[in-house]
Backbone as JSON, one array per atom type, in Angstrom:
{
  "sequence": "MPKVTEVVIELEEVPVVEPEVVSASETAPTSPALAAPTQDDLEEIAFYIDQGMVQDARHRIVALRSRGKAGAALDALEARAAAAASSTPERAPVVETADDSTDRSESVLDDEALESISEALVAEAAAAGQTAAAPASFDEQSVEEVFELFKQHVDREIGSEDHRTHYDLGIAYKEMGLLDDAVGEFQVASRAPDLFRDACTMIALCLREKGEVQEAAGWYRQALDAPGGDDEALRGLRFDLAEVLEQCGDTKAALDLFRSIHRDDPSYREVGRKIAELESRGR",
  "N": [[92.96, -40.07, 0.42], [89.86, -38.71, 1.38], [87.05, -40.79, 2.4], [83.95, -40.77, 0.86], [80.93, -40.49, 1.68], [77.87, -41.46, 0.41], [74.72, -40.02, 0.53], [71.44, -40.25, 0.59], [68.56, -38.7, 0.18], [65.18, -39.02, 0.79], [62.24, -37.7, -0.42], [59.22, -36.98, 0.79], [56.31, -37.44, -0.79], [53.92, -35.04, -1.39], [50.48, -34.8, -1.33], [48.46, -33.37, -3.82], [46.09, -31.13, -3.31], [43.02, -30.5, -4.91], [41.18, -27.71, -5.39], [37.88, -27.36, -4.2], [35.18, -27.32, -6.31], [32.45, -25.21, -6.39], [29.18, -25.02, -7.34], [27.36, -22.42, -9.04], [24.72, -22.53, -8.47], [24.77, -23.67, -5.85], [25.71, -21.63, -4.23], [24.28, -19.26, -4.71], [21.84, -17.3, -3.26], [18.52, -18.51, -2.61], [15.87, -17.13, -4.03], [12.51, -16.1, -3.23], [9.88, -17.4, -5.3], [8.01, -15.26, -7.47], [4.61, -14.38, -7.31], [2.03, -14.94, -9.69], [-0.25, -12.69, -11.18], [-3.84, -12.46, -10.72], [-6.38, -13.9, -12.76], [-8.47, -12.01, -13.15], [-7.43, -9.67, -12.47], [-5.52, -9.38, -14.59], [-7.41, -9.37, -16.84], [-8.75, -6.81, -16.15], [-6.69, -4.94, -16.53], [-6.31, -5.25, -19.25], [-8.65, -4.52, -20.2], [-8.74, -1.81, -19.53], [-6.62, -0.97, -21.2], [-7.73, -1.45, -23.66], [-10.03, 0.38, -23.6], [-8.59, 2.62, -23.91], [-7.81, 3.79, -21.76], [-5.17, 4.3, -20.68], [-3.4, 5.44, -18.81], [-4.7, 4.38, -16.23], [-4.37, 1.66, -16.61], [-1.7, 1.45, -16.36], [-1.12, 2.35, -13.9], [-2.41, 0.31, -12.42], [-0.82, -1.74, -13.02], [1.7, -1.04, -11.92], [0.69, -0.97, -9.17], [0.34, -3.87, -8.81], [2.97, -4.78, -9.2], [4.04, -3.64, -7.08], [3.27, -5.32, -5.14], [4.43, -7.52, -5.46], [3.87, -9.05, -7.53], [4.16, -10.8, -10.75], [5.17, -12.07, -13.94], [4.87, -13.53, -17.41], [2.45, -12.84, -18.56], [1.69, -10.51, -17.4], [4.14, -8.99, -17.99], [3.6, -8.67, -20.72], [1.25, -7.33, -20.89], [2.18, -4.86, -19.85], [3.9, -4.05, -21.84], [2.06, -3.76, -23.77], [0.7, -1.43, -22.73], [2.58, 0.47, -22.76], [3.1, 0.79, -25.39], [0.68, 1.73, -26.24], [0.56, 4.07, -24.83], [2.38, 5.57, -26.13], [1.19, 6.3, -28.38], [-1.08, 7.38, -27.7], [-2.8, 10.47, -26.82], [-2.17, 12.2, -23.86], [-4.38, 12.49, -21.01], [-5.93, 15.75, -20.39], [-4.46, 17.7, -18.06], [-5.56, 18.53, -14.6], [-6.33, 21.82, -13.94], [-4.28, 23.84, -12.1], [-4.85, 25.76, -9.0], [-4.35, 28.8, -7.17], [-5.19, 28.24, -4.7], [-4.69, 25.95, -2.13], [-6.11, 23.73, -1.94], [-6.09, 21.59, -3.81], [-3.51, 20.29, -3.2], [-4.13, 19.34, -0.82], [-6.18, 17.59, -1.38], [-4.71, 15.56, -2.9], [-3.2, 14.6, -0.96], [-5.15, 13.26, 0.42], [-5.7, 11.19, -1.23], [-3.49, 9.71, -0.95], [-3.85, 7.89, 1.09], [-4.16, 4.67, 1.71], [-4.98, 2.85, 3.42], [-7.48, 2.32, 5.64], [-7.01, 2.59, 8.37], [-4.71, 4.39, 8.38], [-6.04, 6.52, 7.26], [-7.74, 7.27, 9.45], [-5.9, 8.12, 11.31], [-4.68, 10.22, 9.92], [-6.92, 12.03, 9.97], [-7.14, 12.66, 12.61], [-4.65, 13.91, 13.07], [-4.82, 16.24, 11.49], [-7.02, 17.51, 12.76], [-5.7, 18.17, 15.13], [-3.69, 19.86, 14.38], [-5.19, 21.95, 13.65], [-5.75, 23.04, 15.98], [-7.9, 21.69, 17.31], [-9.54, 19.82, 19.56], [-8.73, 16.45, 19.67], [-9.19, 12.83, 20.11], [-6.94, 10.21, 20.48], [-6.37, 8.04, 17.52], [-8.76, 5.55, 17.3], [-8.61, 2.08, 17.91], [-9.07, -0.71, 15.48], [-10.68, -2.45, 16.93], [-12.22, -1.0, 18.47], [-13.3, 0.98, 16.98], [-15.34, 1.03, 14.24], [-14.78, -0.15, 10.78], [-16.71, 1.22, 9.06], [-17.18, 3.51, 10.58], [-14.79, 4.88, 10.42], [-14.48, 5.24, 7.72], [-16.65, 6.68, 7.08], [-15.92, 9.16, 8.42], [-13.84, 9.76, 6.76], [-15.15, 10.28, 4.26], [-16.72, 12.48, 4.98], [-14.47, 14.24, 5.2], [-13.46, 14.37, 2.71], [-15.56, 15.51, 1.34], [-15.55, 18.21, 2.51], [-13.02, 19.11, 1.62], [-12.75, 18.68, -1.06], [-13.94, 19.9, -3.93], [-17.12, 19.77, -5.9], [-16.62, 20.41, -8.61], [-14.15, 19.35, -9.14], [-13.42, 17.24, -10.92], [-11.62, 15.27, -11.93], [-10.25, 14.37, -9.44], [-12.42, 13.29, -8.19], [-12.97, 11.25, -9.96], [-10.51, 9.68, -9.59], [-10.82, 9.02, -6.85], [-13.24, 7.41, -7.3], [-11.91, 5.26, -8.61], [-10.32, 4.28, -6.38], [-12.16, 3.62, -4.38], [-13.43, 1.6, -5.8], [-11.4, -0.33, -5.9], [-11.21, -1.05, -3.24], [-13.6, -2.44, -2.91], [-15.74, -1.0, -2.41], [-18.3, -0.47, -3.97], [-20.86, 1.04, -4.3], [-20.09, 3.49, -3.41], [-18.24, 3.99, -5.07], [-19.52, 4.23, -7.57], [-20.89, 6.49, -6.97], [-18.97, 8.49, -6.97], [-18.05, 8.34, -9.72], [-20.14, 9.05, -11.01], [-20.16, 11.87, -10.28], [-17.82, 12.51, -11.5], [-18.6, 12.16, -14.2], [-19.7, 14.49, -15.22], [-17.69, 15.94, -16.14], [-16.94, 16.56, -19.68], [-14.56, 15.45, -20.79], [-14.12, 13.3, -19.36], [-16.47, 11.79, -19.34], [-17.0, 9.46, -21.04], [-15.17, 7.46, -19.9], [-16.02, 7.5, -17.23], [-18.65, 6.65, -17.37], [-18.15, 4.07, -18.2], [-16.81, 2.85, -16.13], [-18.64, 2.98, -14.07], [-20.52, 1.2, -15.25], [-18.95, -1.26, -14.95], [-18.82, -1.46, -12.18], [-21.33, -1.84, -11.59], [-22.01, -4.38, -13.04], [-20.27, -5.87, -11.47], [-21.77, -5.91, -9.11], [-23.94, -7.38, -9.96], [-25.97, -6.04, -11.39], [-26.94, -6.07, -14.13], [-28.88, -5.06, -16.15], [-28.9, -2.34, -15.49], [-26.1, -1.87, -15.92], [-25.93, -2.2, -18.67], [-27.29, 0.21, -19.63], [-25.59, 2.03, -18.87], [-23.22, 1.35, -20.25], [-24.24, 1.84, -22.94], [-24.59, 4.69, -22.85], [-21.94, 5.21, -22.59], [-21.22, 4.55, -25.31], [-22.62, 6.17, -26.76], [-21.47, 8.62, -26.53], [-19.64, 11.45, -27.84], [-16.77, 11.1, -30.1], [-13.73, 8.99, -29.5], [-11.72, 6.33, -30.04], [-11.55, 3.49, -32.57], [-10.91, 1.14, -31.47], [-11.37, 1.39, -28.81], [-14.07, 1.8, -28.75], [-14.89, -0.58, -29.74], [-14.32, -2.21, -27.82], [-16.14, -1.49, -25.92], [-18.62, -2.14, -27.19], [-18.3, -4.92, -27.26], [-18.2, -5.59, -24.52], [-20.79, -4.6, -23.78], [-22.36, -6.4, -25.38], [-21.7, -8.69, -23.96], [-23.05, -8.13, -21.59], [-25.68, -7.89, -22.25], [-26.16, -10.52, -23.21], [-26.06, -11.72, -20.62], [-28.35, -10.65, -19.62], [-30.41, -12.04, -20.96], [-31.05, -11.28, -23.49], [-30.57, -12.62, -26.06], [-30.51, -12.33, -29.01], [-29.86, -9.56, -29.42], [-27.34, -9.39, -28.27], [-26.15, -11.3, -29.82], [-26.09, -9.85, -32.43], [-24.34, -7.75, -31.9], [-22.04, -9.08, -31.33], [-21.59, -10.19, -33.96], [-21.31, -7.82, -35.53], [-18.97, -6.97, -34.49], [-17.28, -9.0, -35.09], [-17.06, -8.88, -37.89], [-15.59, -6.57, -38.13], [-13.19, -7.23, -36.82], [-12.24, -10.18, -36.83], [-10.49, -11.71, -35.09], [-10.92, -10.57, -32.51], [-10.8, -10.74, -29.03], [-11.73, -13.44, -28.79], [-14.29, -13.54, -30.21], [-15.43, -15.0, -32.13], [-15.89, -17.51, -30.98], [-17.83, -16.78, -29.07], [-19.98, -16.07, -30.7], [-20.36, -18.5, -31.98], [-21.36, -20.01, -29.68], [-23.6, -18.76, -28.98], [-25.16, -19.03, -31.15], [-25.45, -21.84, -31.18], [-27.08, -22.13, -29.19], [-29.51, -21.27, -30.08], [-30.4, -23.18, -31.95]],
  "CA": [[91.72, -39.42, -0.04], [88.8, -39.08, 2.24], [85.9, -41.51, 1.95], [82.78, -40.08, 0.53], [79.6, -41.32, 1.96], [76.52, -41.2, -0.44], [73.66, -39.61, 1.28], [70.16, -40.26, -0.21], [67.29, -38.09, 0.81], [63.92, -39.46, 0.14], [61.34, -36.65, -0.28], [57.87, -37.53, 0.91], [55.37, -36.87, -1.79], [52.77, -34.28, -0.75], [49.38, -34.98, -2.31], [47.97, -32.05, -4.32], [44.6, -30.94, -3.03], [42.25, -29.72, -5.78], [40.06, -26.66, -4.85], [36.55, -27.91, -4.55], [34.36, -26.4, -7.33], [30.99, -25.11, -5.9], [28.36, -24.51, -8.44], [26.62, -21.12, -8.62], [23.22, -22.8, -7.83], [24.72, -23.95, -4.41], [25.89, -20.52, -3.39], [23.31, -18.25, -4.81], [20.65, -17.43, -2.36], [17.37, -18.79, -3.17], [14.94, -15.94, -4.0], [11.11, -16.81, -3.38], [9.18, -17.23, -6.66], [7.09, -14.23, -7.52], [3.23, -14.79, -7.71], [1.35, -14.36, -10.84], [-1.45, -11.87, -10.87], [-4.99, -13.42, -10.88], [-6.96, -13.66, -14.23], [-9.31, -10.93, -12.99], [-6.4, -8.51, -12.55], [-4.98, -9.23, -16.06], [-8.54, -8.9, -17.57], [-9.0, -5.48, -15.83], [-5.67, -4.29, -17.15], [-6.48, -5.37, -20.73], [-9.91, -3.69, -20.38], [-8.2, -0.37, -19.48], [-5.96, -0.61, -22.41], [-8.79, -1.49, -24.75], [-10.8, 1.38, -23.78], [-7.82, 3.83, -24.14], [-7.48, 4.28, -20.23], [-3.58, 3.97, -20.45], [-2.92, 5.78, -17.38], [-5.32, 3.57, -15.22], [-3.82, 0.42, -16.79], [-0.22, 1.55, -15.9], [-1.18, 2.48, -12.37], [-2.77, -0.81, -11.91], [0.41, -2.65, -13.2], [2.46, -0.68, -10.77], [0.31, -1.38, -7.96], [0.58, -5.33, -8.84], [4.38, -4.99, -9.17], [4.54, -3.44, -5.73], [2.77, -6.26, -4.34], [5.26, -8.76, -5.8], [3.19, -9.84, -8.68], [5.11, -10.94, -11.98], [4.89, -13.13, -14.9], [4.91, -13.12, -18.75], [1.29, -12.1, -19.03], [1.83, -8.92, -16.86], [4.95, -8.19, -18.81], [2.94, -8.39, -22.12], [0.35, -6.14, -20.83], [2.91, -3.62, -19.63], [4.4, -3.62, -23.08], [0.92, -3.1, -24.63], [0.23, -0.23, -22.2], [3.78, 1.37, -23.07], [2.85, 1.15, -26.84], [-0.66, 2.46, -26.23], [0.84, 5.4, -24.18], [3.3, 6.42, -27.05], [0.3, 6.6, -29.5], [-2.38, 7.95, -27.35], [-2.5, 11.73, -26.1], [-2.49, 12.19, -22.37], [-5.6, 13.29, -20.7], [-5.74, 17.05, -20.0], [-4.12, 17.86, -16.56], [-6.27, 19.32, -13.82], [-5.8, 23.12, -13.75], [-3.96, 24.13, -10.59], [-5.21, 27.16, -8.56], [-3.51, 29.21, -6.13], [-5.61, 27.6, -3.43], [-3.84, 24.7, -1.79], [-6.92, 22.46, -1.69], [-5.51, 20.48, -4.72], [-2.54, 19.57, -2.5], [-4.8, 18.51, 0.24], [-6.86, 16.48, -1.85], [-3.8, 14.56, -3.39], [-2.68, 13.85, 0.19], [-6.19, 12.32, 0.83], [-5.71, 10.05, -2.06], [-2.31, 8.79, -0.71], [-3.98, 7.01, 2.22], [-4.5, 3.51, 1.02], [-5.57, 1.99, 4.46], [-8.44, 2.95, 6.64], [-6.21, 3.14, 9.73], [-3.87, 5.61, 7.96], [-6.92, 7.67, 7.11], [-8.14, 7.82, 10.69], [-4.59, 8.82, 11.96], [-4.59, 11.5, 9.16], [-7.94, 12.8, 10.31], [-6.82, 13.15, 13.99], [-3.52, 14.81, 12.93], [-5.37, 17.37, 10.86], [-7.68, 18.25, 13.81], [-4.76, 18.56, 16.07], [-3.01, 21.05, 13.56], [-6.13, 23.15, 13.59], [-6.15, 23.46, 17.36], [-9.13, 21.17, 17.89], [-9.32, 18.56, 20.48], [-9.0, 15.03, 19.13], [-8.63, 11.77, 20.68], [-6.05, 9.26, 19.8], [-7.24, 7.15, 16.75], [-9.24, 4.22, 18.07], [-8.18, 0.78, 17.2], [-10.34, -1.22, 14.79], [-11.53, -3.24, 17.92], [-13.09, 0.1, 19.14], [-13.74, 1.92, 15.92], [-15.56, 0.22, 13.06], [-14.42, 0.34, 9.52], [-17.72, 2.12, 8.68], [-17.07, 4.73, 11.22], [-13.58, 5.44, 9.85], [-14.66, 5.58, 6.24], [-17.52, 7.98, 7.1], [-15.01, 10.26, 8.59], [-12.93, 10.03, 5.58], [-15.93, 10.81, 3.3], [-16.88, 13.88, 5.29], [-13.24, 15.03, 5.0], [-13.33, 14.47, 1.24], [-16.56, 16.34, 1.12], [-15.05, 19.39, 2.8], [-11.64, 19.42, 0.87], [-12.77, 18.49, -2.57], [-15.01, 20.51, -4.52], [-17.67, 18.96, -6.97], [-15.98, 20.58, -9.81], [-12.89, 18.77, -9.21], [-13.91, 15.84, -11.58], [-10.53, 14.39, -11.99], [-10.09, 13.75, -8.09], [-13.57, 12.48, -7.93], [-12.7, 10.0, -10.73], [-9.58, 8.93, -8.87], [-11.45, 8.33, -5.77], [-13.86, 6.22, -7.66], [-11.06, 4.1, -8.63], [-9.75, 3.77, -5.06], [-13.25, 2.99, -3.88], [-13.65, 0.28, -6.39], [-10.28, -1.3, -5.46], [-11.55, -1.39, -1.85], [-14.69, -3.14, -2.98], [-16.98, 0.01, -2.01], [-18.81, -0.23, -5.18], [-21.78, 2.15, -4.27], [-19.42, 4.82, -3.22], [-17.4, 4.26, -6.39], [-20.47, 4.71, -8.52], [-21.31, 8.04, -6.68], [-17.85, 9.33, -7.49], [-17.97, 8.28, -11.16], [-21.25, 9.99, -11.33], [-19.79, 13.13, -10.3], [-16.86, 12.72, -12.5], [-19.05, 12.05, -15.64], [-20.11, 15.74, -15.55], [-16.77, 16.49, -17.15], [-16.88, 16.03, -20.91], [-13.38, 14.61, -21.33], [-14.09, 12.05, -18.44], [-17.73, 11.11, -19.39], [-16.97, 8.05, -21.47], [-14.56, 6.66, -18.95], [-16.79, 7.44, -16.04], [-19.76, 5.68, -17.68], [-17.61, 2.68, -18.3], [-16.42, 2.37, -14.73], [-19.99, 2.85, -13.4], [-21.04, -0.1, -15.7], [-18.17, -2.19, -14.34], [-19.14, -1.48, -10.82], [-22.79, -2.47, -11.55], [-21.8, -5.71, -13.3], [-19.73, -6.66, -10.21], [-22.99, -5.98, -8.18], [-24.89, -8.06, -10.51], [-27.07, -5.35, -11.76], [-26.52, -6.09, -15.46], [-29.69, -4.17, -16.75], [-28.44, -1.01, -15.35], [-24.92, -1.79, -16.5], [-26.15, -2.14, -20.18], [-27.65, 1.43, -19.79], [-24.34, 2.87, -18.91], [-22.38, 1.01, -21.59], [-24.84, 2.55, -24.09], [-24.19, 6.0, -22.78], [-20.56, 5.35, -23.04], [-20.84, 4.38, -26.71], [-23.18, 7.32, -27.49], [-20.66, 9.74, -26.24], [-18.89, 11.75, -29.19], [-15.17, 10.77, -30.21], [-13.33, 7.71, -29.24], [-11.1, 5.64, -31.31], [-12.32, 2.34, -32.94], [-10.46, -0.03, -30.64], [-11.9, 1.51, -27.61], [-15.48, 1.6, -28.93], [-15.05, -2.07, -29.98], [-14.26, -3.0, -26.51], [-17.42, -1.19, -25.21], [-19.55, -3.03, -27.8], [-18.16, -6.39, -26.72], [-18.66, -5.61, -23.12], [-22.27, -4.45, -23.92], [-22.98, -7.62, -25.89], [-21.72, -9.84, -22.78], [-24.16, -7.73, -20.59], [-27.01, -8.17, -23.11], [-26.18, -11.9, -23.02], [-26.47, -12.03, -19.2], [-29.9, -10.14, -19.4], [-31.23, -12.88, -21.74], [-31.28, -10.6, -24.78], [-29.42, -13.26, -27.05], [-30.53, -11.71, -30.21], [-29.16, -8.2, -29.39], [-26.05, -9.79, -28.02], [-25.5, -11.93, -31.17], [-25.93, -8.92, -33.5], [-23.26, -7.0, -31.52], [-20.84, -9.88, -31.61], [-21.31, -10.29, -35.38], [-20.75, -6.74, -36.07], [-17.47, -6.9, -33.98], [-16.49, -10.02, -35.89], [-16.97, -8.23, -39.31], [-14.56, -5.48, -38.16], [-11.97, -7.73, -36.39], [-12.61, -11.56, -36.5], [-9.7, -12.07, -34.01], [-10.96, -9.73, -31.26], [-11.4, -11.25, -27.75], [-12.57, -14.84, -29.0], [-15.65, -13.17, -30.57], [-15.89, -16.23, -32.93], [-16.4, -18.52, -29.87], [-19.13, -16.22, -28.4], [-20.82, -16.37, -31.82], [-20.82, -20.01, -32.04], [-21.99, -20.6, -28.46], [-25.1, -18.32, -29.0], [-25.91, -19.74, -32.19], [-25.77, -23.24, -30.99], [-28.32, -22.07, -28.16], [-30.69, -20.95, -30.96], [-30.8, -24.27, -32.75]],
  "C": [[90.51, -39.88, 0.89], [87.71, -39.88, 1.67], [84.66, -40.87, 1.91], [81.65, -40.87, 0.71], [78.33, -40.82, 1.19], [75.42, -41.05, 0.56], [72.32, -39.64, 0.36], [69.08, -39.77, 0.58], [66.1, -38.28, 0.11], [63.01, -38.34, 0.62], [59.96, -37.18, -0.2], [56.92, -36.77, -0.07], [54.18, -36.3, -1.12], [51.48, -34.36, -1.76], [48.93, -33.48, -2.58], [46.46, -32.11, -4.05], [43.92, -29.99, -4.02], [41.29, -28.92, -5.13], [38.78, -27.46, -5.31], [35.72, -26.84, -5.25], [32.92, -26.44, -6.7], [30.33, -24.42, -7.12], [27.65, -23.39, -8.02], [25.29, -21.42, -7.98], [23.42, -23.03, -6.34], [25.03, -22.71, -3.63], [25.1, -19.49, -3.4], [22.27, -18.54, -3.84], [19.36, -17.67, -3.2], [16.43, -17.73, -2.86], [13.52, -16.69, -4.1], [10.52, -16.31, -4.86], [8.09, -16.21, -6.52], [5.72, -14.81, -8.02], [2.81, -14.19, -8.85], [0.15, -13.58, -10.43], [-2.71, -12.81, -11.13], [-5.52, -12.89, -12.3], [-7.83, -12.37, -14.27], [-8.44, -9.57, -12.94], [-5.99, -8.41, -13.97], [-6.28, -8.81, -16.94], [-8.88, -7.28, -17.35], [-7.92, -4.54, -16.45], [-5.85, -4.17, -18.59], [-7.57, -4.56, -20.91], [-9.53, -2.24, -20.39], [-7.54, 0.11, -20.71], [-6.88, -0.58, -23.69], [-9.56, -0.34, -24.89], [-9.98, 2.78, -23.86], [-7.45, 4.36, -22.86], [-6.11, 3.81, -19.95], [-3.21, 4.06, -19.15], [-3.36, 4.79, -16.23], [-4.68, 2.27, -15.45], [-2.34, 0.38, -16.24], [-0.28, 1.57, -14.38], [-1.49, 1.12, -11.8], [-1.58, -1.87, -12.1], [1.36, -2.23, -12.12], [2.08, -1.12, -9.46], [0.54, -2.98, -7.8], [1.99, -5.45, -8.57], [4.75, -4.8, -7.65], [4.15, -4.4, -4.74], [3.33, -7.68, -4.54], [4.7, -9.59, -6.8], [4.16, -9.68, -9.92], [4.54, -12.03, -12.88], [4.93, -12.61, -16.3], [3.53, -12.39, -19.19], [1.16, -10.76, -18.55], [2.71, -8.28, -17.73], [4.35, -7.8, -20.06], [1.99, -7.25, -22.05], [1.14, -4.8, -20.42], [3.47, -3.17, -20.92], [3.18, -3.07, -23.94], [0.68, -1.64, -24.1], [1.3, 0.91, -22.67], [3.45, 1.83, -24.49], [1.71, 1.86, -26.94], [-0.24, 3.84, -25.95], [1.59, 6.21, -25.2], [2.44, 6.86, -28.22], [-0.83, 7.37, -29.15], [-2.08, 9.22, -26.48], [-2.94, 11.5, -24.58], [-3.67, 12.95, -22.22], [-5.06, 14.81, -20.21], [-5.41, 17.1, -18.48], [-5.28, 18.7, -15.9], [-5.78, 20.65, -13.63], [-5.45, 23.35, -12.28], [-4.45, 25.46, -10.38], [-4.28, 27.47, -7.47], [-3.9, 28.7, -4.74], [-5.04, 26.39, -3.33], [-4.76, 23.39, -1.71], [-6.64, 21.27, -2.61], [-4.52, 19.67, -3.94], [-3.11, 18.82, -1.39], [-5.47, 17.29, -0.24], [-5.96, 15.22, -2.38], [-3.34, 13.75, -2.04], [-3.69, 12.98, 0.87], [-6.02, 10.97, 0.13], [-4.65, 9.11, -1.69], [-2.65, 7.72, 0.43], [-4.66, 5.83, 1.8], [-5.17, 2.69, 2.24], [-6.44, 2.84, 5.3], [-7.87, 3.42, 7.92], [-5.37, 4.27, 9.48], [-4.77, 6.78, 7.76], [-7.39, 8.23, 8.39], [-7.05, 8.53, 11.35], [-4.42, 10.16, 11.31], [-5.48, 12.59, 9.68], [-7.55, 13.52, 11.75], [-5.58, 14.07, 13.81], [-3.9, 16.3, 12.43], [-6.04, 18.2, 11.95], [-6.73, 18.76, 14.79], [-4.03, 19.8, 15.46], [-3.88, 22.13, 13.59], [-6.62, 23.62, 14.91], [-7.35, 22.73, 17.89], [-8.62, 19.95, 18.76], [-9.6, 17.34, 19.81], [-8.36, 14.0, 19.96], [-7.57, 11.05, 19.79], [-6.9, 8.47, 18.71], [-7.54, 5.84, 17.52], [-8.79, 3.11, 17.14], [-9.42, 0.17, 16.5], [-11.11, -2.03, 15.61], [-12.53, -2.27, 18.48], [-13.77, 0.87, 18.11], [-14.14, 1.15, 14.86], [-15.04, 0.73, 11.86], [-15.44, 1.39, 8.98], [-17.6, 3.46, 9.25], [-15.93, 5.6, 10.55], [-13.87, 5.96, 8.53], [-15.79, 6.73, 6.22], [-16.9, 9.27, 7.41], [-14.33, 10.7, 7.55], [-13.81, 10.85, 4.52], [-16.38, 12.31, 3.62], [-15.74, 14.76, 5.04], [-13.22, 15.24, 3.52], [-14.45, 15.73, 0.83], [-16.32, 18.1, 1.35], [-13.91, 19.99, 2.04], [-11.72, 19.48, -0.45], [-13.99, 19.04, -2.99], [-15.84, 19.63, -5.65], [-17.25, 19.19, -8.37], [-14.67, 19.97, -10.18], [-13.04, 17.36, -9.82], [-12.89, 14.75, -11.64], [-10.28, 13.6, -10.55], [-11.25, 12.83, -7.87], [-13.57, 11.02, -8.74], [-11.65, 9.12, -10.12], [-10.09, 8.36, -7.65], [-12.46, 7.21, -6.07], [-12.97, 4.95, -7.83], [-10.55, 3.47, -7.4], [-10.87, 3.06, -4.25], [-13.5, 1.67, -4.5], [-12.65, -0.65, -6.06], [-10.49, -1.8, -3.98], [-12.9, -2.27, -1.85], [-15.98, -2.25, -2.51], [-17.62, 0.41, -3.3], [-19.88, 0.84, -5.15], [-21.11, 3.43, -4.21], [-18.64, 5.2, -4.39], [-18.31, 4.8, -7.43], [-20.81, 6.19, -8.17], [-20.15, 8.92, -7.14], [-17.73, 9.43, -8.83], [-19.15, 9.16, -11.66], [-20.9, 11.38, -11.43], [-18.79, 13.45, -11.39], [-17.41, 12.72, -14.08], [-19.59, 13.41, -16.06], [-19.02, 16.35, -16.48], [-16.73, 15.82, -18.54], [-15.81, 15.08, -21.24], [-13.3, 13.32, -20.39], [-15.49, 11.21, -18.61], [-17.83, 9.68, -19.79], [-16.26, 7.07, -20.48], [-15.35, 6.29, -17.62], [-17.98, 6.51, -16.2], [-19.4, 4.24, -17.82], [-17.43, 2.05, -16.95], [-17.72, 2.09, -14.0], [-20.59, 1.42, -13.88], [-20.2, -1.33, -15.12], [-18.52, -2.47, -12.91], [-20.52, -2.19, -10.76], [-22.8, -3.92, -12.09], [-21.19, -6.52, -12.17], [-20.81, -6.82, -9.09], [-24.11, -6.96, -8.72], [-26.16, -7.47, -11.19], [-26.94, -5.1, -13.34], [-27.55, -5.2, -16.36], [-29.17, -2.67, -16.71], [-27.04, -0.83, -16.01], [-25.01, -1.56, -18.15], [-26.5, -0.52, -20.46], [-26.49, 2.3, -19.8], [-23.45, 2.62, -19.96], [-22.93, 1.84, -22.78], [-24.53, 4.1, -23.92], [-22.83, 6.23, -23.02], [-20.29, 5.37, -24.65], [-21.59, 5.72, -27.32], [-22.28, 8.63, -27.42], [-19.72, 10.19, -27.52], [-17.38, 11.32, -29.04], [-15.1, 9.32, -29.93], [-12.81, 7.07, -30.37], [-11.78, 4.18, -31.48], [-12.05, 1.25, -32.08], [-11.35, 0.12, -29.28], [-13.54, 1.3, -27.63], [-15.77, 0.13, -29.19], [-15.26, -2.83, -28.78], [-15.53, -2.77, -25.87], [-18.55, -1.91, -25.82], [-19.45, -4.51, -27.34], [-18.73, -6.53, -25.32], [-20.23, -5.41, -23.02], [-22.97, -5.75, -24.35], [-22.86, -8.8, -24.86], [-22.97, -9.39, -21.84], [-25.49, -8.15, -21.11], [-27.2, -9.74, -22.89], [-26.78, -12.37, -21.64], [-27.92, -11.57, -18.93], [-30.81, -11.06, -20.17], [-31.67, -12.45, -23.09], [-30.17, -11.28, -25.82], [-29.42, -12.71, -28.26], [-29.69, -10.47, -30.29], [-27.66, -8.55, -29.27], [-25.33, -10.43, -29.16], [-25.2, -10.83, -32.24], [-24.8, -8.19, -33.22], [-21.97, -7.85, -31.78], [-20.55, -10.01, -33.08], [-20.76, -9.02, -35.9], [-19.23, -6.51, -35.63], [-16.76, -7.96, -34.87], [-16.25, -9.53, -37.45], [-15.69, -7.22, -39.25], [-13.33, -6.19, -37.79], [-12.31, -9.28, -35.95], [-11.81, -12.36, -35.27], [-10.0, -11.55, -32.56], [-11.6, -10.6, -30.1], [-12.2, -12.61, -27.84], [-14.0, -14.53, -29.47], [-16.24, -14.31, -31.41], [-16.62, -17.25, -32.08], [-17.67, -18.07, -29.29], [-20.19, -16.38, -29.43], [-21.32, -17.73, -31.8], [-21.59, -20.6, -30.86], [-23.51, -19.91, -28.56], [-25.76, -18.69, -30.17], [-26.37, -20.96, -31.99], [-26.94, -23.29, -29.97], [-29.57, -21.98, -29.04], [-31.13, -22.11, -31.85], [-31.83, -25.22, -32.07]]
}
């Protein structure tokens, strides 16, 4: 019988490598934090909503979103604007005519930068067969010159009866800090009965920014004297008028207005604090 040799094979133990677990925070790209809007931006949107100017509020929110602004305060205002829009009738649209001037005026309003305005004017001149030089750079052509050309173009293309477009121009000028030009556009817009209160309010806002509080008070009073308007919008105007009267030094008139607002809505815009401040000054 043949001899059987026992063979023992030793297997080398291979270590098991556990897969490395990478947390989602390590793999996800880091996105830059969005900046919050300024307090002035938020107060302006709140003012528009309080005055029933819902479309203006929503346009302002969209503009801020497009510039990368975000935050809980902006979200809350957006929700307020949406709620107000669902319960507030839209403004009557501007009646379209067969003439294409409305389309041209809308294209004018699309130019947000003065450099773009300059290029648009040159392009229009070329299309009309006029000789036009290439748009000058801002080193060669002042902002004032470009804007003057823009205003001349607006005067040609937009009639004084197109109140809605003049109102929108006023908003655009105000955003650019051109307060005197904004006031002029709002004055034209105020000739339309459906825009009168809003236009007066915007004129008052521009004058407040310029520090002309006496004149601002007069425009707030005109806005309040206009027929119609819901209670919330009128309450906001009374509050703003009271603030302006306080700035004018007419403490008694301001205090009377604040007290009347407090009787209607004690929680409205910290009116209780305003009353306490003014009463403490009179002691």
